[in-house]
Short mmCIF file of C-alpha atoms in Angstrom, two decimals:
data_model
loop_
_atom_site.label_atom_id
_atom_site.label_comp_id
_atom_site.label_asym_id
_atom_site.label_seq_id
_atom_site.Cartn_x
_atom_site.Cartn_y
_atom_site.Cartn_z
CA UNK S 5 122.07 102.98 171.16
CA UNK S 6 120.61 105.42 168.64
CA UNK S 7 121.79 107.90 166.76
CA UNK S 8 120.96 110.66 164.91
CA UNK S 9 120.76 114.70 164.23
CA UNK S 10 119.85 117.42 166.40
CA UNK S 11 117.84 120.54 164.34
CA UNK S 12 120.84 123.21 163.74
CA UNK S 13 120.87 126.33 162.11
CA UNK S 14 122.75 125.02 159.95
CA UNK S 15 120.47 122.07 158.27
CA UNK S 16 117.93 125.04 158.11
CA UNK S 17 120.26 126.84 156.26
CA UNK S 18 120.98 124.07 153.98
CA UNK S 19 117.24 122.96 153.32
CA UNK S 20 116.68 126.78 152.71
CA UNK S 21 119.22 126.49 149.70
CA UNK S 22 118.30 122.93 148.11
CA UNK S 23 114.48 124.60 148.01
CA UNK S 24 116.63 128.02 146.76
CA UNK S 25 118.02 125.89 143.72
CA UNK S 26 114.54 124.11 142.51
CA UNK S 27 114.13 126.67 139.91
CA UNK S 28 115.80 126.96 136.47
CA UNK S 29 117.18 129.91 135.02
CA UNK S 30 116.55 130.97 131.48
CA UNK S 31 120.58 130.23 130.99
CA UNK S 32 120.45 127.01 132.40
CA UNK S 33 117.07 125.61 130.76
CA UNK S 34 118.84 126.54 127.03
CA UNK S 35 122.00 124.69 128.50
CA UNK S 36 119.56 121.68 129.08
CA UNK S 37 119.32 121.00 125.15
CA UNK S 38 115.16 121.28 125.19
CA UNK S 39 113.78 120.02 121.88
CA UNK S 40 112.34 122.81 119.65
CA UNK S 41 108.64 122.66 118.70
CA UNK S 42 108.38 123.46 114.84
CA UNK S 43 104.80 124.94 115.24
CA UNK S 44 104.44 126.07 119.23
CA UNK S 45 101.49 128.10 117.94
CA UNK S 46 99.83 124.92 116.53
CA UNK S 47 100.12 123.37 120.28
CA UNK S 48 99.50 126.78 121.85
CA UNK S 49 96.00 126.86 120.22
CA UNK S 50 95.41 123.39 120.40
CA UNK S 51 96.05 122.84 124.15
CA UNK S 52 94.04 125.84 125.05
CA UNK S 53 90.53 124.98 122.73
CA UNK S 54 90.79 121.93 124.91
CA UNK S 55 91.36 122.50 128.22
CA UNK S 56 90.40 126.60 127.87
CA UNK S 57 92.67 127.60 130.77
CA UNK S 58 92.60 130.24 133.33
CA UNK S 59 94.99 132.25 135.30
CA UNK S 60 97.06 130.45 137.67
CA UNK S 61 96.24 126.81 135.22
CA UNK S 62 98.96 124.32 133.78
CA UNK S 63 98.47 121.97 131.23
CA UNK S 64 100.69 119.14 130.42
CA UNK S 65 100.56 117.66 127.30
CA UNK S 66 102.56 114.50 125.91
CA UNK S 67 103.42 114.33 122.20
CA UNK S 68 104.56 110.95 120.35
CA UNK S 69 107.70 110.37 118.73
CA UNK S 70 105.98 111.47 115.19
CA UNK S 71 104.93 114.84 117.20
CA UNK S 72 101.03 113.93 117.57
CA UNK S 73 99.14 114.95 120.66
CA UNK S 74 98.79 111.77 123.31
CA UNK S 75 97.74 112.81 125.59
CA UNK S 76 97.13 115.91 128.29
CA UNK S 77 95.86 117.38 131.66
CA UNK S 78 95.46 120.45 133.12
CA UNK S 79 94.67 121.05 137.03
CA UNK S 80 95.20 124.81 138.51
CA UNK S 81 98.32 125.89 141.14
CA UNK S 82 97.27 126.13 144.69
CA UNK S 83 98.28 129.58 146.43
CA UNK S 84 101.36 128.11 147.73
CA UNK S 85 105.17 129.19 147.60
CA UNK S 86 107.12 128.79 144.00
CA UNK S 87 108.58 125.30 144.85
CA UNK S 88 110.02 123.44 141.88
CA UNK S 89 109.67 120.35 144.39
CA UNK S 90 106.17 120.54 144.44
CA UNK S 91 105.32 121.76 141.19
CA UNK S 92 107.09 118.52 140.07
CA UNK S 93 104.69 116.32 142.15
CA UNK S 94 102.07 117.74 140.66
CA UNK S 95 103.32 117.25 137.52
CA UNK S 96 104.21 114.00 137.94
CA UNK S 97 100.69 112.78 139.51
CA UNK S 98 98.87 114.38 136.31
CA UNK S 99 101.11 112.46 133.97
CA UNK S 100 100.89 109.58 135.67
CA UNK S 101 97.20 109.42 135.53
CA UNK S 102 96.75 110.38 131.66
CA UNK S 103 99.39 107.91 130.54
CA UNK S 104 101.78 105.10 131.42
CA UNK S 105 105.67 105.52 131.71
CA UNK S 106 108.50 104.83 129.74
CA UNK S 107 110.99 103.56 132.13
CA UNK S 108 111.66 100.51 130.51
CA UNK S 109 113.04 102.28 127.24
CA UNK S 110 116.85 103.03 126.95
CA UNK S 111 115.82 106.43 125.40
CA UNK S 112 112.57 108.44 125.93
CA UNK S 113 110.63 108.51 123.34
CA UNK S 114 107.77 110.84 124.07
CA UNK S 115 107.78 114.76 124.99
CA UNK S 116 105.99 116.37 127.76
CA UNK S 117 105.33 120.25 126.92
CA UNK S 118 103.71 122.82 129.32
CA UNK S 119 101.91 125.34 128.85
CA UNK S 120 100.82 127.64 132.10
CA UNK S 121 98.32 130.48 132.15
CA UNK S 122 99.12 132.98 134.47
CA UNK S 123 99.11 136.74 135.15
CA UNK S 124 101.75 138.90 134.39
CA UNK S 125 104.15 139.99 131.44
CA UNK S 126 105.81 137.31 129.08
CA UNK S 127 109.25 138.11 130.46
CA UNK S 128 110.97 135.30 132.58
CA UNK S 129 109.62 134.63 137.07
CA UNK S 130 110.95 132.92 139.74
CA UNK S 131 107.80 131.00 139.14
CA UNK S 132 108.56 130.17 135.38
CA UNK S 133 111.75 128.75 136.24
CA UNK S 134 110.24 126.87 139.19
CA UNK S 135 108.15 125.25 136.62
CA UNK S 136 110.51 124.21 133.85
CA UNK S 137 113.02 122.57 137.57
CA UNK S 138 109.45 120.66 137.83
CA UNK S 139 108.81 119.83 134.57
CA UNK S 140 112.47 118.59 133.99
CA UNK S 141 112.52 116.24 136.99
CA UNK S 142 108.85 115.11 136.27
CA UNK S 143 110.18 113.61 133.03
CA UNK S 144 113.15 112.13 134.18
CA UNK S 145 111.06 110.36 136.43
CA UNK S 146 108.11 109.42 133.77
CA UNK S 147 110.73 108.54 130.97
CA UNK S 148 110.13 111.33 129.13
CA UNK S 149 111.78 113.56 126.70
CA UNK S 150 111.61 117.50 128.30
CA UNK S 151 109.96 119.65 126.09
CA UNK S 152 109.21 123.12 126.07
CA UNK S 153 107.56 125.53 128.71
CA UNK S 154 105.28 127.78 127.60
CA UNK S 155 103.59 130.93 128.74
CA UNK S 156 100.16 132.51 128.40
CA UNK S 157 99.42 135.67 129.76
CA UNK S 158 97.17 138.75 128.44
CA UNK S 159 99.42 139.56 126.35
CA UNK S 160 99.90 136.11 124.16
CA UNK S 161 102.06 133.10 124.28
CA UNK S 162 105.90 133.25 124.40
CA UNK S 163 108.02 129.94 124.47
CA UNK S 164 110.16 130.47 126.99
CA UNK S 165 114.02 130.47 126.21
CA UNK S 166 113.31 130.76 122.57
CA UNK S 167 112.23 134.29 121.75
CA UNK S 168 109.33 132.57 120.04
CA UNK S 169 105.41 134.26 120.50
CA UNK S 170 102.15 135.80 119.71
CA UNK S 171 99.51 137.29 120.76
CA UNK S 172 96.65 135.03 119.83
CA UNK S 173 95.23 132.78 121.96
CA UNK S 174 95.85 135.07 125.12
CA UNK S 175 94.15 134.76 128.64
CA UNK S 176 90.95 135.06 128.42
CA UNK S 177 90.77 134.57 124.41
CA UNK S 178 87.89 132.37 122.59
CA UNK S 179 89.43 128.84 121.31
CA UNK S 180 90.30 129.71 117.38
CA UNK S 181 88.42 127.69 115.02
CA UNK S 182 89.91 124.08 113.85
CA UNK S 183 89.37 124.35 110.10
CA UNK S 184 85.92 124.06 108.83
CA UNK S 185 84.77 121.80 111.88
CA UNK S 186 83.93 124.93 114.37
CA UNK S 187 85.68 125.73 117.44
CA UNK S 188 86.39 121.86 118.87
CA UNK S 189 89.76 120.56 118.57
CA UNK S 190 90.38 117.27 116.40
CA UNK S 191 90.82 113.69 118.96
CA UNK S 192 94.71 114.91 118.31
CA UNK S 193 96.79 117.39 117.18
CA UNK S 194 100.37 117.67 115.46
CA UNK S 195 102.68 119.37 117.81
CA UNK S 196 105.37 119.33 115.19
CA UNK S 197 108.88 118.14 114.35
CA UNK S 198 111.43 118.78 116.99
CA UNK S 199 115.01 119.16 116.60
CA UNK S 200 118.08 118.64 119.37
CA UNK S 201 118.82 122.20 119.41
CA UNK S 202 117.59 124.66 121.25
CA UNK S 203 118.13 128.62 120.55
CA UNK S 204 119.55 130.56 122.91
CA UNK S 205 117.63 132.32 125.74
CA UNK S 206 116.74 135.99 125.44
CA UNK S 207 117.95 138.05 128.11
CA UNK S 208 115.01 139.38 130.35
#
């Protein structure tokens, strides 16, 4: 004998919701205790001399316990719904081809940070907060530490549930200089110290 479940409007309904609740909101992403970045502008400009991104691009960088760049990826966001589901698979693939886990440790050690170039004011999407529900579960599942999501848009960078911004590098912006050695980054940068707290959001 077999069993099983007929389609209902029901399980529609409740597949409708799960996808409904794979995005973060501003509230619940300052709840989640993200680690601050003490120089986001530092990581801003570094990640995007790198990988230069575009509209539409995410990069995903990892930074070591002492806050040094290990590594990164960016790839751009196919023209598909905001899913924090999928964004989280594509997350996850990236990360697991730049680096190994940390599964094994008790306590994560590392930080993944994005940073995600898109169109658009700074102020908080449905898309940003599908993006921070993928980047969470991506590092639960890497054995990473959650860091911060970041926005670039015309109008500058803003770290997201912070309050914390500028306007240079912007989409569409020339890499700034690194010191006196021209316009290519260093083999790593110095995301910063991080501490446990993290502000509280900014109403949008």
């Amino acid at each position: 004998m077999t069993f099983g479940f007929a389609p209902s409007s029901a399980a529609s309904l409740s597949a409708s919701a799960a996808s409904a609740h794979r995005v973060l909101e501003p509230a619940e992403w300052a709840a989640a205790g993200i680690p601050l970045l003490r120089n986001p502008r530092e990581v801003v400009s570094g990640l995007h001399a790198r990988h230069r991104p575009g509209p539409a691009t995410a990069v995903v960088a990892v930074l070591d316990p002492d806050e040094r760049l290990r590594a990164s990826a960016s790839f751009t966001r196919r023209s598909a719904a905001a899913d924090g589901w999928l964004f989280r698979n594509a997350l996850l693939a990236q990360l697991r081809r730049v680096i190994p886990h940390d599964l094994r440790r008790r306590t994560p050690v590392r930080t993944a940070v994005l940073l995600y170039c898109r169109e658009g004011d700074a102020r908080w999407t449905e898309e940003d907060g599908a993006w921070m529900w993928g980047l969470r579960d991506a590092c639960t599942l890497h054995g990473l530490r959650c860091g911060a999501y970041i926005t670039l848009t015309r109008d500058g960078w803003q770290v997201l549930g912070e309050g914390r911004g500028g306007r240079r590098p912007s989409v569409g912006s020339a890499p700034e200089p690194f010191g006196s050695a021209g316009t290519q980054p260093p083999p790593s940068r110095t995301g910063g110290a991080a501490s446990e707290v993290l502000r509280r959001a900014v109403a949008r």
